[in-house]
PDB file of C-alpha atoms and ligand atoms in Angstrom:
ATOM      1  CA  UNK A 130     -20.656  56.079  18.706  1.00  0.00           C
ATOM      2  CA  UNK A 131     -18.617  52.664  18.181  1.00  0.00           C
ATOM      3  CA  UNK A 132     -19.376  50.904  15.284  1.00  0.00           C
ATOM      4  CA  UNK A 133     -18.520  47.139  14.187  1.00  0.00           C
ATOM      5  CA  UNK A 134     -19.792  45.705  11.524  1.00  0.00           C
ATOM      6  CA  UNK A 135     -19.968  41.518  11.618  1.00  0.00           C
ATOM      7  CA  UNK A 136     -20.356  38.752   9.415  1.00  0.00           C
ATOM      8  CA  UNK A 137     -24.104  37.997   9.219  1.00  0.00           C
ATOM      9  CA  UNK A 138     -27.274  38.836  11.442  1.00  0.00           C
ATOM     10  CA  UNK A 139     -27.023  35.288  13.976  1.00  0.00           C
ATOM     11  CA  UNK A 140     -23.501  36.831  15.040  1.00  0.00           C
ATOM     12  CA  UNK A 141     -24.966  40.325  15.558  1.00  0.00           C
ATOM     13  CA  UNK A 142     -27.740  38.424  17.802  1.00  0.00           C
ATOM     14  CA  UNK A 143     -24.736  36.296  19.852  1.00  0.00           C
ATOM     15  CA  UNK A 144     -22.659  39.676  20.479  1.00  0.00           C
ATOM     16  CA  UNK A 145     -26.154  41.268  21.624  1.00  0.00           C
ATOM     17  CA  UNK A 146     -27.270  38.317  23.704  1.00  0.00           C
ATOM     18  CA  UNK A 147     -23.322  38.977  25.394  1.00  0.00           C
ATOM     19  CA  UNK A 148     -24.094  42.426  26.461  1.00  0.00           C
ATOM     20  CA  UNK A 149     -27.369  40.901  27.534  1.00  0.00           C
ATOM     21  CA  UNK A 150     -26.360  38.783  29.969  1.00  0.00           C
ATOM     22  CA  UNK A 151     -23.503  40.227  31.128  1.00  0.00           C
ATOM     23  CA  UNK A 152     -25.664  43.180  32.042  1.00  0.00           C
ATOM     24  CA  UNK A 153     -28.274  40.323  33.311  1.00  0.00           C
ATOM     25  CA  UNK A 154     -25.231  38.725  35.558  1.00  0.00           C
ATOM     26  CA  UNK A 155     -24.363  42.422  37.096  1.00  0.00           C
ATOM     27  CA  UNK A 156     -27.389  43.186  37.731  1.00  0.00           C
ATOM     28  CA  UNK A 157     -30.748  40.986  37.728  1.00  0.00           C
ATOM     29  CA  UNK A 158     -33.088  43.460  37.774  1.00  0.00           C
ATOM     30  CA  UNK A 159     -32.075  45.642  35.491  1.00  0.00           C
ATOM     31  CA  UNK A 160     -34.375  47.487  33.042  1.00  0.00           C
ATOM     32  CA  UNK A 161     -34.257  46.883  29.444  1.00  0.00           C
ATOM     33  CA  UNK A 162     -35.461  48.435  26.049  1.00  0.00           C
ATOM     34  CA  UNK A 163     -36.487  46.795  23.532  1.00  0.00           C
ATOM     35  CA  UNK A 164     -38.122  47.115  20.085  1.00  0.00           C
ATOM     36  CA  UNK A 165     -39.732  45.625  17.456  1.00  0.00           C
ATOM     37  CA  UNK A 166     -39.314  44.795  13.669  1.00  0.00           C
ATOM     38  CA  UNK A 167     -37.682  42.499  11.835  1.00  0.00           C
ATOM     39  CA  UNK A 168     -34.676  43.072  13.073  1.00  0.00           C
ATOM     40  CA  UNK A 169     -34.115  42.120  16.957  1.00  0.00           C
ATOM     41  CA  UNK A 170     -35.843  38.866  15.967  1.00  0.00           C
ATOM     42  CA  UNK A 171     -32.704  37.316  15.782  1.00  0.00           C
ATOM     43  CA  UNK A 172     -31.478  38.384  18.733  1.00  0.00           C
ATOM     44  CA  UNK A 173     -34.324  37.831  20.590  1.00  0.00           C
ATOM     45  CA  UNK A 174     -33.777  34.236  19.765  1.00  0.00           C
ATOM     46  CA  UNK A 175     -30.436  33.605  21.034  1.00  0.00           C
ATOM     47  CA  UNK A 176     -32.363  35.307  24.237  1.00  0.00           C
ATOM     48  CA  UNK A 177     -34.773  32.537  24.184  1.00  0.00           C
ATOM     49  CA  UNK A 178     -32.490  30.222  23.674  1.00  0.00           C
ATOM     50  CA  UNK A 179     -29.492  31.452  26.182  1.00  0.00           C
ATOM     51  CA  UNK A 180     -32.343  31.274  28.951  1.00  0.00           C
ATOM     52  CA  UNK A 181     -33.508  27.531  27.523  1.00  0.00           C
ATOM     53  CA  UNK A 182     -30.120  26.187  28.199  1.00  0.00           C
ATOM     54  CA  UNK A 183     -30.237  27.938  31.856  1.00  0.00           C
ATOM     55  CA  UNK A 184     -27.407  31.102  31.257  1.00  0.00           C
ATOM     56  CA  UNK A 185     -30.056  33.287  31.110  1.00  0.00           C
ATOM     57  CA  UNK A 186     -32.426  34.126  33.901  1.00  0.00           C
ATOM     58  CA  UNK A 187     -35.442  36.976  33.619  1.00  0.00           C
ATOM     59  CA  UNK A 188     -37.469  36.547  36.586  1.00  0.00           C
ATOM     60  CA  UNK A 189     -36.345  40.336  38.092  1.00  0.00           C
ATOM     61  CA  UNK A 190     -35.766  42.058  34.680  1.00  0.00           C
ATOM     62  CA  UNK A 191     -38.120  44.055  33.350  1.00  0.00           C
ATOM     63  CA  UNK A 192     -39.256  45.726  30.222  1.00  0.00           C
ATOM     64  CA  UNK A 193     -40.000  48.830  28.059  1.00  0.00           C
ATOM     65  CA  UNK A 194     -40.687  48.979  24.551  1.00  0.00           C
ATOM     66  CA  UNK A 195     -40.423  51.621  22.387  1.00  0.00           C
ATOM     67  CA  UNK A 196     -43.477  52.123  21.225  1.00  0.00           C
ATOM     68  CA  UNK A 197     -47.260  50.651  19.077  1.00  0.00           C
ATOM     69  CA  UNK A 198     -49.062  51.580  16.203  1.00  0.00           C
ATOM     70  CA  UNK A 199     -52.673  53.966  17.317  1.00  0.00           C
ATOM     71  CA  UNK A 200     -55.672  52.294  17.248  1.00  0.00           C
ATOM     72  CA  UNK A 201     -55.067  47.613  17.600  1.00  0.00           C
ATOM     73  CA  UNK A 202     -55.783  46.404  20.260  1.00  0.00           C
ATOM     74  CA  UNK A 203     -53.501  43.422  22.322  1.00  0.00           C
ATOM     75  CA  UNK A 204     -54.885  40.610  20.313  1.00  0.00           C
ATOM     76  CA  UNK A 205     -54.273  42.082  17.055  1.00  0.00           C
ATOM     77  CA  UNK A 206     -51.395  39.909  15.701  1.00  0.00           C
ATOM     78  CA  UNK A 207     -50.111  43.371  13.816  1.00  0.00           C
ATOM     79  CA  UNK A 208     -49.739  44.786  17.227  1.00  0.00           C
ATOM     80  CA  UNK A 209     -46.274  44.959  18.994  1.00  0.00           C
ATOM     81  CA  UNK A 210     -47.709  43.514  21.838  1.00  0.00           C
ATOM     82  CA  UNK A 211     -48.710  40.974  20.183  1.00  0.00           C
ATOM     83  CA  UNK A 212     -44.831  40.638  18.446  1.00  0.00           C
ATOM     84  CA  UNK A 213     -43.486  41.206  22.301  1.00  0.00           C
ATOM     85  CA  UNK A 214     -45.034  38.292  23.689  1.00  0.00           C
ATOM     86  CA  UNK A 215     -44.834  35.846  20.334  1.00  0.00           C
ATOM     87  CA  UNK A 216     -41.313  36.661  19.922  1.00  0.00           C
ATOM     88  CA  UNK A 217     -39.755  36.607  23.719  1.00  0.00           C
ATOM     89  CA  UNK A 218     -41.874  36.525  26.442  1.00  0.00           C
ATOM     90  CA  UNK A 219     -44.317  33.756  26.079  1.00  0.00           C
ATOM     91  CA  UNK A 220     -40.798  31.915  25.950  1.00  0.00           C
ATOM     92  CA  UNK A 221     -38.428  32.891  28.897  1.00  0.00           C
ATOM     93  CA  UNK A 222     -39.621  32.992  32.655  1.00  0.00           C
ATOM     94  CA  UNK A 223     -40.116  37.203  32.914  1.00  0.00           C
ATOM     95  CA  UNK A 224     -42.827  38.095  34.848  1.00  0.00           C
ATOM     96  CA  UNK A 225     -45.871  39.883  33.151  1.00  0.00           C
ATOM     97  CA  UNK A 226     -45.964  42.666  35.273  1.00  0.00           C
ATOM     98  CA  UNK A 227     -42.440  43.585  34.488  1.00  0.00           C
ATOM     99  CA  UNK A 228     -43.345  43.736  31.089  1.00  0.00           C
ATOM    100  CA  UNK A 229     -44.107  47.520  29.462  1.00  0.00           C
ATOM    101  CA  UNK A 230     -45.324  48.289  25.901  1.00  0.00           C
ATOM    102  CA  UNK A 231     -47.398  52.042  25.418  1.00  0.00           C
ATOM    103  CA  UNK A 232     -50.560  51.010  24.441  1.00  0.00           C
ATOM    104  CA  UNK A 233     -52.265  52.473  21.403  1.00  0.00           C
ATOM    105  CA  UNK A 234     -55.597  52.489  22.326  1.00  0.00           C
ATOM    106  CA  UNK A 235     -56.556  54.553  25.086  1.00  0.00           C
ATOM    107  CA  UNK A 236     -59.512  57.382  24.856  1.00  0.00           C
ATOM    108  CA  UNK A 237     -56.875  59.834  25.730  1.00  0.00           C
ATOM    109  CA  UNK A 238     -53.719  59.558  23.743  1.00  0.00           C
ATOM    110  CA  UNK A 239     -52.329  62.710  24.454  1.00  0.00           C
ATOM    111  CA  UNK A 240     -52.514  62.656  28.962  1.00  0.00           C
ATOM    112  CA  UNK A 241     -51.125  58.350  27.986  1.00  0.00           C
ATOM    113  CA  UNK A 242     -48.591  59.472  26.600  1.00  0.00           C
ATOM    114  CA  UNK A 243     -47.515  61.410  29.815  1.00  0.00           C
ATOM    115  CA  UNK A 244     -48.576  57.919  31.657  1.00  0.00           C
ATOM    116  CA  UNK A 245     -46.323  55.738  29.704  1.00  0.00           C
ATOM    117  CA  UNK A 246     -43.645  58.714  29.702  1.00  0.00           C
ATOM    118  CA  UNK A 247     -43.160  58.369  33.726  1.00  0.00           C
ATOM    119  CA  UNK A 248     -43.048  54.421  33.833  1.00  0.00           C
ATOM    120  CA  UNK A 249     -40.202  54.580  31.719  1.00  0.00           C
ATOM    121  CA  UNK A 250     -38.994  57.864  34.353  1.00  0.00           C
ATOM    122  CA  UNK A 251     -40.171  55.284  37.470  1.00  0.00           C
ATOM    123  CA  UNK A 252     -38.229  51.916  36.126  1.00  0.00           C
ATOM    124  CA  UNK A 253     -34.859  54.109  37.339  1.00  0.00           C
ATOM    125  CA  UNK A 254     -33.534  54.220  34.304  1.00  0.00           C
ATOM    126  CA  UNK A 255     -33.527  51.950  30.969  1.00  0.00           C
ATOM    127  CA  UNK A 256     -29.709  50.099  31.489  1.00  0.00           C
ATOM    128  CA  UNK A 257     -29.120  48.649  27.317  1.00  0.00           C
ATOM    129  CA  UNK A 258     -31.565  49.937  25.067  1.00  0.00           C
ATOM    130  CA  UNK A 259     -32.090  48.066  21.418  1.00  0.00           C
ATOM    131  CA  UNK A 260     -32.787  49.653  18.650  1.00  0.00           C
ATOM    132  CA  UNK A 261     -32.915  48.928  14.751  1.00  0.00           C
ATOM    133  CA  UNK A 262     -33.583  51.652  12.493  1.00  0.00           C
ATOM    134  CA  UNK A 263     -35.959  52.596   9.236  1.00  0.00           C
ATOM    135  CA  UNK A 264     -34.515  53.303   6.392  1.00  0.00           C
ATOM    136  CA  UNK A 265     -35.516  56.906   6.790  1.00  0.00           C
ATOM    137  CA  UNK A 266     -33.105  56.914   9.784  1.00  0.00           C
ATOM    138  CA  UNK A 267     -36.195  57.408  11.938  1.00  0.00           C
ATOM    139  CA  UNK A 268     -35.331  55.120  15.981  1.00  0.00           C
ATOM    140  CA  UNK A 269     -38.895  54.545  17.554  1.00  0.00           C
ATOM    141  CA  UNK A 270     -41.684  55.865  15.395  1.00  0.00           C
ATOM    142  CA  UNK A 271     -39.192  58.920  16.051  1.00  0.00           C
ATOM    143  CA  UNK A 272     -39.556  59.933  11.828  1.00  0.00           C
ATOM    144  CA  UNK A 273     -37.724  62.622  10.119  1.00  0.00           C
ATOM    145  CA  UNK A 274     -38.589  65.835  11.366  1.00  0.00           C
ATOM    146  CA  UNK A 275     -38.131  69.432  11.430  1.00  0.00           C
ATOM    147  CA  UNK A 276     -37.094  69.347  15.536  1.00  0.00           C
ATOM    148  CA  UNK A 277     -35.903  66.089  17.167  1.00  0.00           C
ATOM    149  CA  UNK A 278     -38.746  64.864  19.982  1.00  0.00           C
ATOM    150  CA  UNK A 279     -38.412  65.183  23.030  1.00  0.00           C
ATOM    151  CA  UNK A 280     -41.408  63.099  25.414  1.00  0.00           C
ATOM    152  CA  UNK A 281     -43.390  59.719  24.616  1.00  0.00           C
ATOM    153  CA  UNK A 282     -45.870  61.381  21.707  1.00  0.00           C
ATOM    154  CA  UNK A 283     -48.017  60.993  19.411  1.00  0.00           C
ATOM    155  CA  UNK A 284     -46.517  60.626  15.754  1.00  0.00           C
ATOM    156  CA  UNK A 285     -47.904  60.298  12.195  1.00  0.00           C
ATOM    157  CA  UNK A 286     -46.067  57.163  10.474  1.00  0.00           C
ATOM    158  CA  UNK A 287     -44.156  58.608   6.922  1.00  0.00           C
ATOM    159  CA  UNK A 288     -45.261  57.612   3.381  1.00  0.00           C
ATOM    160  CA  UNK A 289     -41.704  55.959   3.481  1.00  0.00           C
ATOM    161  CA  UNK A 290     -42.450  53.834   7.282  1.00  0.00           C
ATOM    162  CA  UNK A 291     -46.238  52.644   5.954  1.00  0.00           C
ATOM    163  CA  UNK A 292     -44.567  51.327   2.597  1.00  0.00           C
ATOM    164  CA  UNK A 293     -41.795  49.300   4.791  1.00  0.00           C
ATOM    165  CA  UNK A 294     -44.470  47.831   7.174  1.00  0.00           C
ATOM    166  CA  UNK A 295     -47.604  47.082   4.796  1.00  0.00           C
ATOM    167  CA  UNK A 296     -45.135  43.782   4.600  1.00  0.00           C
ATOM    168  CA  UNK A 297     -46.612  42.395   7.628  1.00  0.00           C
ATOM    169  CA  UNK A 298     -49.829  43.456   7.051  1.00  0.00           C
ATOM    170  CA  UNK A 299     -52.862  41.861   4.255  1.00  0.00           C
ATOM    171  CA  UNK A 300     -52.807  45.525   2.102  1.00  0.00           C
ATOM    172  CA  UNK A 301     -51.067  48.983   2.953  1.00  0.00           C
ATOM    173  CA  UNK A 302     -54.529  49.920   3.932  1.00  0.00           C
ATOM    174  CA  UNK A 303     -54.132  47.987   6.692  1.00  0.00           C
ATOM    175  CA  UNK A 304     -51.041  49.952   7.956  1.00  0.00           C
ATOM    176  CA  UNK A 305     -52.492  52.020  10.549  1.00  0.00           C
ATOM    177  CA  UNK A 306     -51.439  55.957  10.286  1.00  0.00           C
ATOM    178  CA  UNK A 307     -50.260  56.542  13.425  1.00  0.00           C
ATOM    179  CA  UNK A 308     -48.516  55.425  16.476  1.00  0.00           C
ATOM    180  CA  UNK A 309     -47.207  56.218  19.977  1.00  0.00           C
ATOM    181  CA  UNK A 310     -43.553  56.576  20.343  1.00  0.00           C
ATOM    182  CA  UNK A 311     -40.776  56.943  23.239  1.00  0.00           C
ATOM    183  CA  UNK A 312     -39.209  60.673  22.203  1.00  0.00           C
ATOM    184  CA  UNK A 313     -35.383  61.105  21.047  1.00  0.00           C
ATOM    185  CA  UNK A 314     -34.756  62.633  24.852  1.00  0.00           C
ATOM    186  CA  UNK A 315     -36.348  59.161  26.294  1.00  0.00           C
ATOM    187  CA  UNK A 316     -34.195  57.108  23.827  1.00  0.00           C
ATOM    188  CA  UNK A 317     -31.098  59.065  24.781  1.00  0.00           C
ATOM    189  CA  UNK A 318     -31.502  58.978  28.834  1.00  0.00           C
ATOM    190  CA  UNK A 319     -30.774  55.783  28.167  1.00  0.00           C
ATOM    191  CA  UNK A 320     -27.583  53.990  29.906  1.00  0.00           C
ATOM    192  CA  UNK A 321     -26.318  52.275  27.225  1.00  0.00           C
ATOM    193  CA  UNK A 322     -27.844  51.670  23.354  1.00  0.00           C
ATOM    194  CA  UNK A 323     -27.345  49.417  20.516  1.00  0.00           C
ATOM    195  CA  UNK A 324     -28.121  50.523  17.665  1.00  0.00           C
ATOM    196  CA  UNK A 325     -28.852  47.249  14.894  1.00  0.00           C
ATOM    197  CA  UNK A 326     -29.050  47.517  11.267  1.00  0.00           C
ATOM    198  CA  UNK A 327     -29.016  44.441   8.855  1.00  0.00           C
ATOM    199  CA  UNK A 328     -29.510  44.321   5.210  1.00  0.00           C
ATOM    200  CA  UNK A 329     -29.103  46.661   2.144  1.00  0.00           C
ATOM    201  CA  UNK A 330     -31.916  49.113   2.317  1.00  0.00           C
ATOM    202  CA  UNK A 331     -30.945  50.433   5.364  1.00  0.00           C
ATOM    203  CA  UNK A 332     -27.274  50.963   3.765  1.00  0.00           C
ATOM    204  CA  UNK A 333     -27.663  54.515   3.158  1.00  0.00           C
ATOM    205  CA  UNK A 334     -29.631  55.209   6.582  1.00  0.00           C
ATOM    206  CA  UNK A 335     -26.622  53.606   8.857  1.00  0.00           C
ATOM    207  CA  UNK A 336     -24.418  56.022   6.436  1.00  0.00           C
ATOM    208  CA  UNK A 337     -26.521  58.837   7.601  1.00  0.00           C
ATOM    209  CA  UNK A 338     -26.319  57.372  10.985  1.00  0.00           C
ATOM    210  CA  UNK A 339     -22.036  57.557  10.987  1.00  0.00           C
ATOM    211  CA  UNK A 340     -21.190  59.650   8.415  1.00  0.00           C
ATOM    212  CA  UNK A 341     -23.641  62.235   8.400  1.00  0.00           C
ATOM    213  CA  UNK A 342     -24.184  65.567  10.877  1.00  0.00           C
ATOM    214  CA  UNK A 343     -26.568  65.101  13.884  1.00  0.00           C
ATOM    215  CA  UNK A 344     -29.790  65.701  11.519  1.00  0.00           C
ATOM    216  CA  UNK A 345     -33.768  65.162  13.036  1.00  0.00           C
ATOM    217  CA  UNK A 346     -34.281  64.480   9.090  1.00  0.00           C
ATOM    218  CA  UNK A 347     -31.828  61.444  10.137  1.00  0.00           C
ATOM    219  CA  UNK A 348     -33.478  60.777  13.421  1.00  0.00           C
ATOM    220  CA  UNK A 349     -30.390  58.107  14.465  1.00  0.00           C
ATOM    221  CA  UNK A 350     -27.705  60.677  13.518  1.00  0.00           C
ATOM    222  CA  UNK A 351     -28.546  61.965  17.570  1.00  0.00           C
ATOM    223  CA  UNK A 352     -26.570  58.561  18.734  1.00  0.00           C
ATOM    224  CA  UNK A 353     -23.558  60.869  18.042  1.00  0.00           C
ATOM    225  CA  UNK A 354     -23.783  62.014  21.140  1.00  0.00           C
ATOM    226  CA  UNK A 355     -24.798  59.688  23.373  1.00  0.00           C
ATOM    227  CA  UNK A 356     -21.785  58.883  25.583  1.00  0.00           C
ATOM    228  CA  UNK A 357     -22.541  54.484  25.442  1.00  0.00           C
ATOM    229  CA  UNK A 358     -23.415  53.879  21.789  1.00  0.00           C
ATOM    230  CA  UNK A 359     -23.051  50.760  19.750  1.00  0.00           C
ATOM    231  CA  UNK A 360     -23.659  50.758  15.946  1.00  0.00           C
ATOM    232  CA  UNK A 361     -23.360  46.334  15.029  1.00  0.00           C
ATOM    233  CA  UNK A 362     -24.290  46.471  11.403  1.00  0.00           C
ATOM    234  CA  UNK A 363     -23.976  43.264   8.985  1.00  0.00           C
ATOM    235  CA  UNK A 364     -21.718  43.805   5.560  1.00  0.00           C
ATOM    236  CA  UNK A 365     -24.730  44.961   3.136  1.00  0.00           C
ATOM    237  CA  UNK A 366     -25.917  47.659   6.357  1.00  0.00           C
ATOM    238  CA  UNK A 367     -22.189  48.709   6.330  1.00  0.00           C
ATOM    239  CA  UNK A 368     -21.787  48.669   2.563  1.00  0.00           C
ATOM    240  CA  UNK A 369     -21.167  52.578   2.025  1.00  0.00           C
ATOM    241  CA  UNK A 370     -18.850  53.416   5.153  1.00  0.00           C
ATOM    242  CA  UNK A 371     -15.192  53.897   4.668  1.00  0.00           C
ATOM    243  CA  UNK A 372     -12.815  51.589   6.894  1.00  0.00           C
ATOM    244  CA  UNK A 373     -12.126  54.434   9.283  1.00  0.00           C
ATOM    245  CA  UNK A 374     -15.418  55.151  10.101  1.00  0.00           C
ATOM    246  CA  UNK A 375     -15.357  51.146  11.916  1.00  0.00           C
ATOM    247  CA  UNK A 376     -13.904  50.539  15.265  1.00  0.00           C
ATOM    248  CA  UNK A 377     -13.373  47.029  14.818  1.00  0.00           C
TER     249      UNK A 377
HETATM  250  P1  PGA B 617     -37.608  46.318  10.846  1.00  0.00           P
HETATM  251  O1  PGA B 617     -37.680  47.778  11.326  1.00  0.00           O
HETATM  252  O2  PGA B 617     -36.354  46.226  11.764  1.00  0.00           O
HETATM  253  O3  PGA B 617     -38.521  45.494  10.584  1.00  0.00           O
HETATM  254  O4  PGA B 617     -36.669  46.743   9.505  1.00  0.00           O
HETATM  255  C1  PGA B 617     -36.235  48.455  11.751  1.00  0.00           C
HETATM  256  C2  PGA B 617     -37.731  49.597  11.958  1.00  0.00           C
HETATM  257  O5  PGA B 617     -38.049  50.078  10.730  1.00  0.00           O
HETATM  258  O6  PGA B 617     -37.114  50.351  13.171  1.00  0.00           O
END
């Protein structure tokens, strides 16, 4: 994995948008894997800016999101569906039918997991997957546990994740306890992965991801085994790393 440290979140956003711009130029019908949360917001803003400047054309791009809370309808302002339309899709020329998020409101969620897994598979493969990382090392909603997960599945969120995400809700009781997420294997199939971490709350998870053993107790550590994973950090998120683990 390549580890790059930047001055700030905006420099990371510009670098990431550069990668997306190159990909779309090379392959206008490319498939992007997308994430929600605070971390990718500067990148989404940069993508919107470049679209407005005529530098990015999303008319053939397809997207697949990582995860969604269980039980929140699309119209709920805390759903990831709502987030993606608010922060990106409604502001660029992507076709609605080319955007895909797992649904958290199906009657039979277990069977629906297989449907979403198949949809991702039938996309022809994700060319570039953006990821954030949880304070506990989760990617998507793959929480620390005994084994790496494989396919799209339902998870119970850990107390740490519930606490970390309560800032988006009126109170902690409102944070859903379950979610649907791509599995680790689903994520690892992406051609290229960019994981972004910013802020000091992520420093320990970043250290474990890069310098610790590959273990499902730090799900992001699996990226050590990916053929093309870049970890982009701001100074605070990189604070615990030794210089030799940084590539530039
Ligand atoms: P954040 O979430 O970007 O809001 O910090 C990241 C994550 O939980 O994966």
